[in-house]
XYZ file of C-alpha atoms in Angstrom:
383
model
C 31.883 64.892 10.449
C 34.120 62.795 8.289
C 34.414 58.916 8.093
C 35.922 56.949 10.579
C 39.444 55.723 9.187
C 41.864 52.904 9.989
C 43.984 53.743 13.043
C 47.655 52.381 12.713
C 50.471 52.656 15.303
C 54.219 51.515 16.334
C 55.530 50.817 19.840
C 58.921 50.409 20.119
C 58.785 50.493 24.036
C 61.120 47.258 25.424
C 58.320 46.247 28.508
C 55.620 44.764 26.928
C 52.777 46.398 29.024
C 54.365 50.147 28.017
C 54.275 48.631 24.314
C 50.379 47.582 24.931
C 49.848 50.638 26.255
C 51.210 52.880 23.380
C 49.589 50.708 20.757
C 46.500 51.327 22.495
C 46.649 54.986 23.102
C 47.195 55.722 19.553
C 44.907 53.099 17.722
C 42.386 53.548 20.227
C 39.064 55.033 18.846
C 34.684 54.841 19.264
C 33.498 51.493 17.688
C 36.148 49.015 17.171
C 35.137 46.398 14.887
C 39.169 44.076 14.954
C 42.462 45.018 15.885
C 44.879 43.290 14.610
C 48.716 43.800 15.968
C 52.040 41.873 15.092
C 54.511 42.046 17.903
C 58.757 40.296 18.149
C 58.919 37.550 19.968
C 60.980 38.792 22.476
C 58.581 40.655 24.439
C 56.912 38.523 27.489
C 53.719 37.525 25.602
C 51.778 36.617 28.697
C 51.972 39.981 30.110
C 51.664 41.641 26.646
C 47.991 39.640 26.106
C 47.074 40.553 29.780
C 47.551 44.077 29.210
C 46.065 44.234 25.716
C 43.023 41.761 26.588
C 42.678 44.592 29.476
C 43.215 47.674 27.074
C 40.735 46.716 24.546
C 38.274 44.459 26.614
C 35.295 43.209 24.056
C 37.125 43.994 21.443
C 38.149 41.031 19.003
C 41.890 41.285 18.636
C 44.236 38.739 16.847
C 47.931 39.012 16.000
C 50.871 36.938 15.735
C 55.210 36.923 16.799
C 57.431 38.023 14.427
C 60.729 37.597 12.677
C 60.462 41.747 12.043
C 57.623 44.294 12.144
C 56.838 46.956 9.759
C 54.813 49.862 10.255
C 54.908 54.267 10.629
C 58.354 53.862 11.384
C 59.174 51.817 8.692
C 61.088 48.221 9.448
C 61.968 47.889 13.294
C 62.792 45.006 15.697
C 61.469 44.327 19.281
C 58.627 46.603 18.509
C 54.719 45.875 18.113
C 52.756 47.647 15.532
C 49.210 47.225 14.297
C 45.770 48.854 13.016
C 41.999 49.153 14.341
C 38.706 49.074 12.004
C 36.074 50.844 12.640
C 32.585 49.734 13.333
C 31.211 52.162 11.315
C 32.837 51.361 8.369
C 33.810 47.650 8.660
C 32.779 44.638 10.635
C 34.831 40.734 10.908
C 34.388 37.512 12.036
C 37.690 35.879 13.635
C 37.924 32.291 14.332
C 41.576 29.815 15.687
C 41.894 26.717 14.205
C 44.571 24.345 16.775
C 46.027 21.123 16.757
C 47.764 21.784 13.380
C 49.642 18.312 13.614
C 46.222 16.715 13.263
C 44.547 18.833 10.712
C 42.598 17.930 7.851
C 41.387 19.687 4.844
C 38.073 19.262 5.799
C 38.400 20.797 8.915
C 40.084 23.762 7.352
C 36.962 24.200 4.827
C 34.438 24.219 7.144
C 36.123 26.346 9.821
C 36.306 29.151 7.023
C 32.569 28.248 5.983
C 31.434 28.667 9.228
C 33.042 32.512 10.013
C 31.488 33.083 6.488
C 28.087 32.826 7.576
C 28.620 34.925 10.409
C 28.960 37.657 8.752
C 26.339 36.644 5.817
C 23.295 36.476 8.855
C 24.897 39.907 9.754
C 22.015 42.580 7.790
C 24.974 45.590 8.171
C 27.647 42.976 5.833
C 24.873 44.038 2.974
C 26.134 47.212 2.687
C 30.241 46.654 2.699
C 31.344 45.669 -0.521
C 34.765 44.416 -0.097
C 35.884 41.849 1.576
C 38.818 39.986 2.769
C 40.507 37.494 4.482
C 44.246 37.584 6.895
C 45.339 34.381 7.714
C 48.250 33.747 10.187
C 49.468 30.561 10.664
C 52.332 29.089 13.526
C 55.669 29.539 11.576
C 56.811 26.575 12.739
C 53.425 23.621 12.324
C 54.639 23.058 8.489
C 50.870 23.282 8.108
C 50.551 26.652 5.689
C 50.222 24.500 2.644
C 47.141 22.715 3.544
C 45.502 25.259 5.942
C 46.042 28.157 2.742
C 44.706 25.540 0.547
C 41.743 24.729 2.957
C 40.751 27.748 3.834
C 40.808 29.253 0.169
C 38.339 26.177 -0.877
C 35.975 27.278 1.831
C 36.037 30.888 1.236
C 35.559 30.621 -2.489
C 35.960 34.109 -4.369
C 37.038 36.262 -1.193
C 40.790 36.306 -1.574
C 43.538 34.903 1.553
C 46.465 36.430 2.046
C 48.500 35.852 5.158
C 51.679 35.314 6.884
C 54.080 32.348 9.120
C 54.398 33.678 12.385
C 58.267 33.570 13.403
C 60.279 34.665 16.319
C 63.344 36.325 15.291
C 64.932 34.001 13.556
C 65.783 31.460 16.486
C 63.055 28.426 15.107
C 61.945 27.768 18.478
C 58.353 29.028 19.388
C 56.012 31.062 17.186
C 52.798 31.956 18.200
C 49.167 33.412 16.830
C 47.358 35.501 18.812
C 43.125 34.641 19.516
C 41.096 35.079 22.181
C 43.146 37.090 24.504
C 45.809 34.311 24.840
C 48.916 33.207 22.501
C 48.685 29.838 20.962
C 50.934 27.641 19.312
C 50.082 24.797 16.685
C 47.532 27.191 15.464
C 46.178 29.138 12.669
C 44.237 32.413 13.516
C 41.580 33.673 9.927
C 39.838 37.237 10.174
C 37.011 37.657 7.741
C 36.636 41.930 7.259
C 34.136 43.204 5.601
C 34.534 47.112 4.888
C 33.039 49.598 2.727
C 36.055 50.611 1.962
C 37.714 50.105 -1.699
C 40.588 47.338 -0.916
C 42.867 44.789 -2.912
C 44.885 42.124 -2.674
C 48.473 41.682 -4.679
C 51.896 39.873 -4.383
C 55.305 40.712 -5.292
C 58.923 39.477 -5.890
C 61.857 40.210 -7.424
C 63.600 37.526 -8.823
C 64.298 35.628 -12.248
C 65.735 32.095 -12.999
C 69.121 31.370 -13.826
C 70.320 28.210 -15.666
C 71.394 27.054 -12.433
C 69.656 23.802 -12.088
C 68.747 21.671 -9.027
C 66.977 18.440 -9.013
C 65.202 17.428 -5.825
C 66.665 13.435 -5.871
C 66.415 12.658 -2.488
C 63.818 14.708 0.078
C 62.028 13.631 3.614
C 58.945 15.400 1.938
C 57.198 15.941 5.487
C 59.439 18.109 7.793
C 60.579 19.929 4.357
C 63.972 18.566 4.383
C 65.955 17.975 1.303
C 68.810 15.217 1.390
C 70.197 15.296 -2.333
C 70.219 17.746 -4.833
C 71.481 16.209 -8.499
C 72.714 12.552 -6.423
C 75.105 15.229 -4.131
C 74.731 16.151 -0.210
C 71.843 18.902 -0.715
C 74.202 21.456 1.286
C 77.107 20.813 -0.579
C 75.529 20.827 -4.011
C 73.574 23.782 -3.365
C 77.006 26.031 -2.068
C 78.413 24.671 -5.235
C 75.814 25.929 -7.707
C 75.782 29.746 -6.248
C 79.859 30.232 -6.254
C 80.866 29.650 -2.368
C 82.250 26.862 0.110
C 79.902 24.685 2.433
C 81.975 26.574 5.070
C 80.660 30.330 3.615
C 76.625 29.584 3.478
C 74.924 31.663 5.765
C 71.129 33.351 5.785
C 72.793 35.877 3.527
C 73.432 33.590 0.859
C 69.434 31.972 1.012
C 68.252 35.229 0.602
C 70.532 36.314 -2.607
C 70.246 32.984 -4.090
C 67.225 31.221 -3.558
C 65.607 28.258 -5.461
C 62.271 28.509 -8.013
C 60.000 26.328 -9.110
C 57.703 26.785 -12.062
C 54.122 26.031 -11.321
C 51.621 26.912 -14.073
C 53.488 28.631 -16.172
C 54.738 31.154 -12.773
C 57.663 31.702 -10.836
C 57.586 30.502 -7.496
C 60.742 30.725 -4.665
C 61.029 27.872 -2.401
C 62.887 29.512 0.642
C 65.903 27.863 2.451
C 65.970 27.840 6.007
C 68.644 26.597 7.531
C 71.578 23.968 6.600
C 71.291 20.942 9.205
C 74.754 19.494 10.822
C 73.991 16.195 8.219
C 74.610 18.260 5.326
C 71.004 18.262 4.371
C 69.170 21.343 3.993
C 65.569 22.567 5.624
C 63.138 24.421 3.350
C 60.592 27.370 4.413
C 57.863 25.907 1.856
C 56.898 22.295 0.721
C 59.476 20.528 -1.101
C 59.316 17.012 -3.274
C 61.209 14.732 -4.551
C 61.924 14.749 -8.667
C 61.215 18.410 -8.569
C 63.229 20.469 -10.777
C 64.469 23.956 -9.750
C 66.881 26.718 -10.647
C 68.524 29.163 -8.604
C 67.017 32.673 -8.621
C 68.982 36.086 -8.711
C 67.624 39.048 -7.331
C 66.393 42.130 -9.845
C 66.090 45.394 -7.842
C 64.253 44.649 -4.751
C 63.330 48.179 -4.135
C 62.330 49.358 -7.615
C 59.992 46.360 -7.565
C 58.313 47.300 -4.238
C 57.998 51.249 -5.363
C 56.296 49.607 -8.955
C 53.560 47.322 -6.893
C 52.859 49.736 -4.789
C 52.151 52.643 -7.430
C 49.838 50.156 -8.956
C 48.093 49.027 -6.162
C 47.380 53.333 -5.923
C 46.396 53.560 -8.802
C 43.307 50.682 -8.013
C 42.324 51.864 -4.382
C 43.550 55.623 -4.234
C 45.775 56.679 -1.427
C 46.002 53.516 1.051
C 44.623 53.963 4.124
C 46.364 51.101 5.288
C 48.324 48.290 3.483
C 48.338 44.827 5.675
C 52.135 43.727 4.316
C 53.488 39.861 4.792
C 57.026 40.117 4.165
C 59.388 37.215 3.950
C 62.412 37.697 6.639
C 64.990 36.689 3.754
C 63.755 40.271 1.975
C 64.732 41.591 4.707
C 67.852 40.454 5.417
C 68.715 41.148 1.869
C 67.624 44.954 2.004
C 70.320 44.863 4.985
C 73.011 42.686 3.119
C 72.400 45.719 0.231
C 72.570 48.542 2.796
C 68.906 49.858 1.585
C 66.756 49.057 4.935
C 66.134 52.966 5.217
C 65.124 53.008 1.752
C 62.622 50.449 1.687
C 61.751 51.318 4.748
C 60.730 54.810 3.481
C 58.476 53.239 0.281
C 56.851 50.903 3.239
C 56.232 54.281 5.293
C 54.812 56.283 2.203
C 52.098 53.993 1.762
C 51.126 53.453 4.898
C 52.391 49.881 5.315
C 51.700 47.912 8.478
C 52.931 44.088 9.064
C 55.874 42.305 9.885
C 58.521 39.991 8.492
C 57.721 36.260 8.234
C 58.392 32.676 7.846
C 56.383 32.043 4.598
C 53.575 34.078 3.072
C 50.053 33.032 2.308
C 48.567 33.947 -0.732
C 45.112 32.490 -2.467
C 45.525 28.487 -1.883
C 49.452 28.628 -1.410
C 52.226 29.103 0.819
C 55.123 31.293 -0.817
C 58.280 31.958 0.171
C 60.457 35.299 -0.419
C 57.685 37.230 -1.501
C 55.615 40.429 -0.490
C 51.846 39.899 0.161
C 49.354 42.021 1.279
C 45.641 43.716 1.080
C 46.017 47.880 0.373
C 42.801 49.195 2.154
C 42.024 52.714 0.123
C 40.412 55.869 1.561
C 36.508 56.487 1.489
C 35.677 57.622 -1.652
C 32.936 59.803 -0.329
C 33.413 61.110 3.029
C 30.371 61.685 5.408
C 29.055 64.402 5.977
């Protein structure tokens, strides 16, 4: 008999108990060791965790809303799409971490210390080689940078990677799923442990321009920016990428958005939204004095199809690849007409995740980015 594999699946039922009940049916096998599931925001999430927390009873499930979801049928909206491990071949620890508003780094550390050791006093871990870490975070706490960087001090070596919960773009309510209920404020970590070869990777797609942007005036806490180079932040910013105040839309922050260098690296710093004061709202952690430069976009889909090959190439054919998208990729594979595309390179590797607010990866909180963990096929099956 061959080796258990990862179970995937894709509801795109509208009633949230159907959707539960697809998901289920199809990921649904002996010896669950997690589940994990991302589902839009527009389903009723109390009657979508009362069917699931009846569906899979004892078995540890965690998920998060979504700005998007990704998975066998490529990139879909008001959908729900996940994966199961099994027992045979993996095992996790899961743990929620709340009251975001009041966390502290310490906190954070010894939260992911403690799910550590659960599965270190565990004899099977001995025997499952690779290991990893998904952390989802509330979309909306404008926690990620401290809870990433928290989380990755506690866990040492074994690599984070992770996504903002969102809820379809309206900036309202975003919510993680842990123990059978949704939570807001809140930050859900899974610990897996698998035998299975696996690795972690990010990926983006754009360059600098000369463009340049200085950060002169910022309320560095709710990730607002005031001034860019002594100008309204709004107005500057429009200036800078060829359009009127009038013209910026989400279309605009996902061709054009800002990058920082850190450590000799590229990073994008996201916008979110333009605020009535002419200010503007940043998906990532923004300060005052720092320089950045607008970034252009350099073949979006090429660049997927290239990480992807290599990621192959280290774990064989992925069984699974866990996929944090940022919903400004998205809206630029529609803006360029290519959704079926990408959708299709997604599909071919057996991608499963959904679009974001921010991505987690290591210590940090990215923006505009694609991480994930590719999960390879035994390399020996059972006989």
């Amino acid at each position: 008999m061959s080796q258990d594999r990862i179970r995937t699946a894709h509801s795109r039922a509208a009633d949230a108990r159907e959707a539960a009940r697809e998901f289920h049916a199809r990921v649904s096998q002996p010896g669950m060791a997690l589940v994990v599931f991302f589902c839009s925001s527009m389903y009723d999430l109390e009657a979508l965790a009362d069917e699931l927390n009846g569906l899979f009873s004892d078995v540890p499930v965690v998920g998060c809303t979504t700005a998007g979801e990704i998975g066998p049928a490529g990139y879909l909206t008001h959908s729900l799409t996940g994966a199961s491990f099994p027992s045979s071949s993996c095992m996790a620890a899961t743990g929620l971490l709340q009251e975001l508003q009041q966390f502290e780094s310490r906190v954070g550390n010894e939260f992911a210390q403690d799910l550590l050791r659960q599965l270190e006093d565990c004899h099977e871990a001995s025997s499952l080689k690779s290991v990893f870490s998904l952390l989802l975070v509330d979309g909306l706490s404008l926690r990620e940078e401290s809870v990433a960087r928290s989380v990755q001090d506690g866990l040492g070596r074994i690599p984070v990677i992770g996504g903002s919960a969102g809820d379809d773009l309206r900036f309202e309510r975003t919510c993680v799923f842990h123990g059978g209920a949704f939570h807001n404020d809140a930050a859900v970590l899974a610990l897996v442990c698998t035998r299975f070869p696996m690795t972690v990777f990010k990926t983006q797609h754009f360059v600098s321009t000369d463009n340049r942007l200085v950060v002169t005036e910022a309320d560095t806490a709710n990730r607002i920016v005031l001034e860019i180079n002594g100008l309204p932040a709004a107005e500057e910013y429009a200036r800078l990428i060829g359009v009127s105040l009038a013209e910026l839309t989400p279309t605009n922050f996902a061709e054009f958005p800002v990058i920082v260098l850190i450590d000799g690296a590229d990073y994008v710093r996201s916008i979110q939204s333009i605020n009535e004061d002419g200010s503007i709202t940043f998906f990532c952690a923004i300060d005052e004095g720092l320089v950045l430069r607008v970034g252009r976009g350099v073949d979006l889909a090429g660049n997927l199809e290239q990480s992807l090959a290599k990621v192959g190439e280290e774990v064989g054919s992925p069984q699974l690849i866990f996929t944090c998208d940022c919903i400004l990729r998205s809206l630029e594979v529609d803006r360029l007409d290519e959704k079926k595309r990408v959708g299709d390179i997604l599909r071919r590797y057996n991608a499963v995740g959904f679009s974001t607010y921010g991505e987690q990866f290591g210590g940090l909180h990215v923006n505009q980015t694609l991480t994930g963990v590719a999960i390879g096929t035994p390399l020996l099956d059972e006989a």
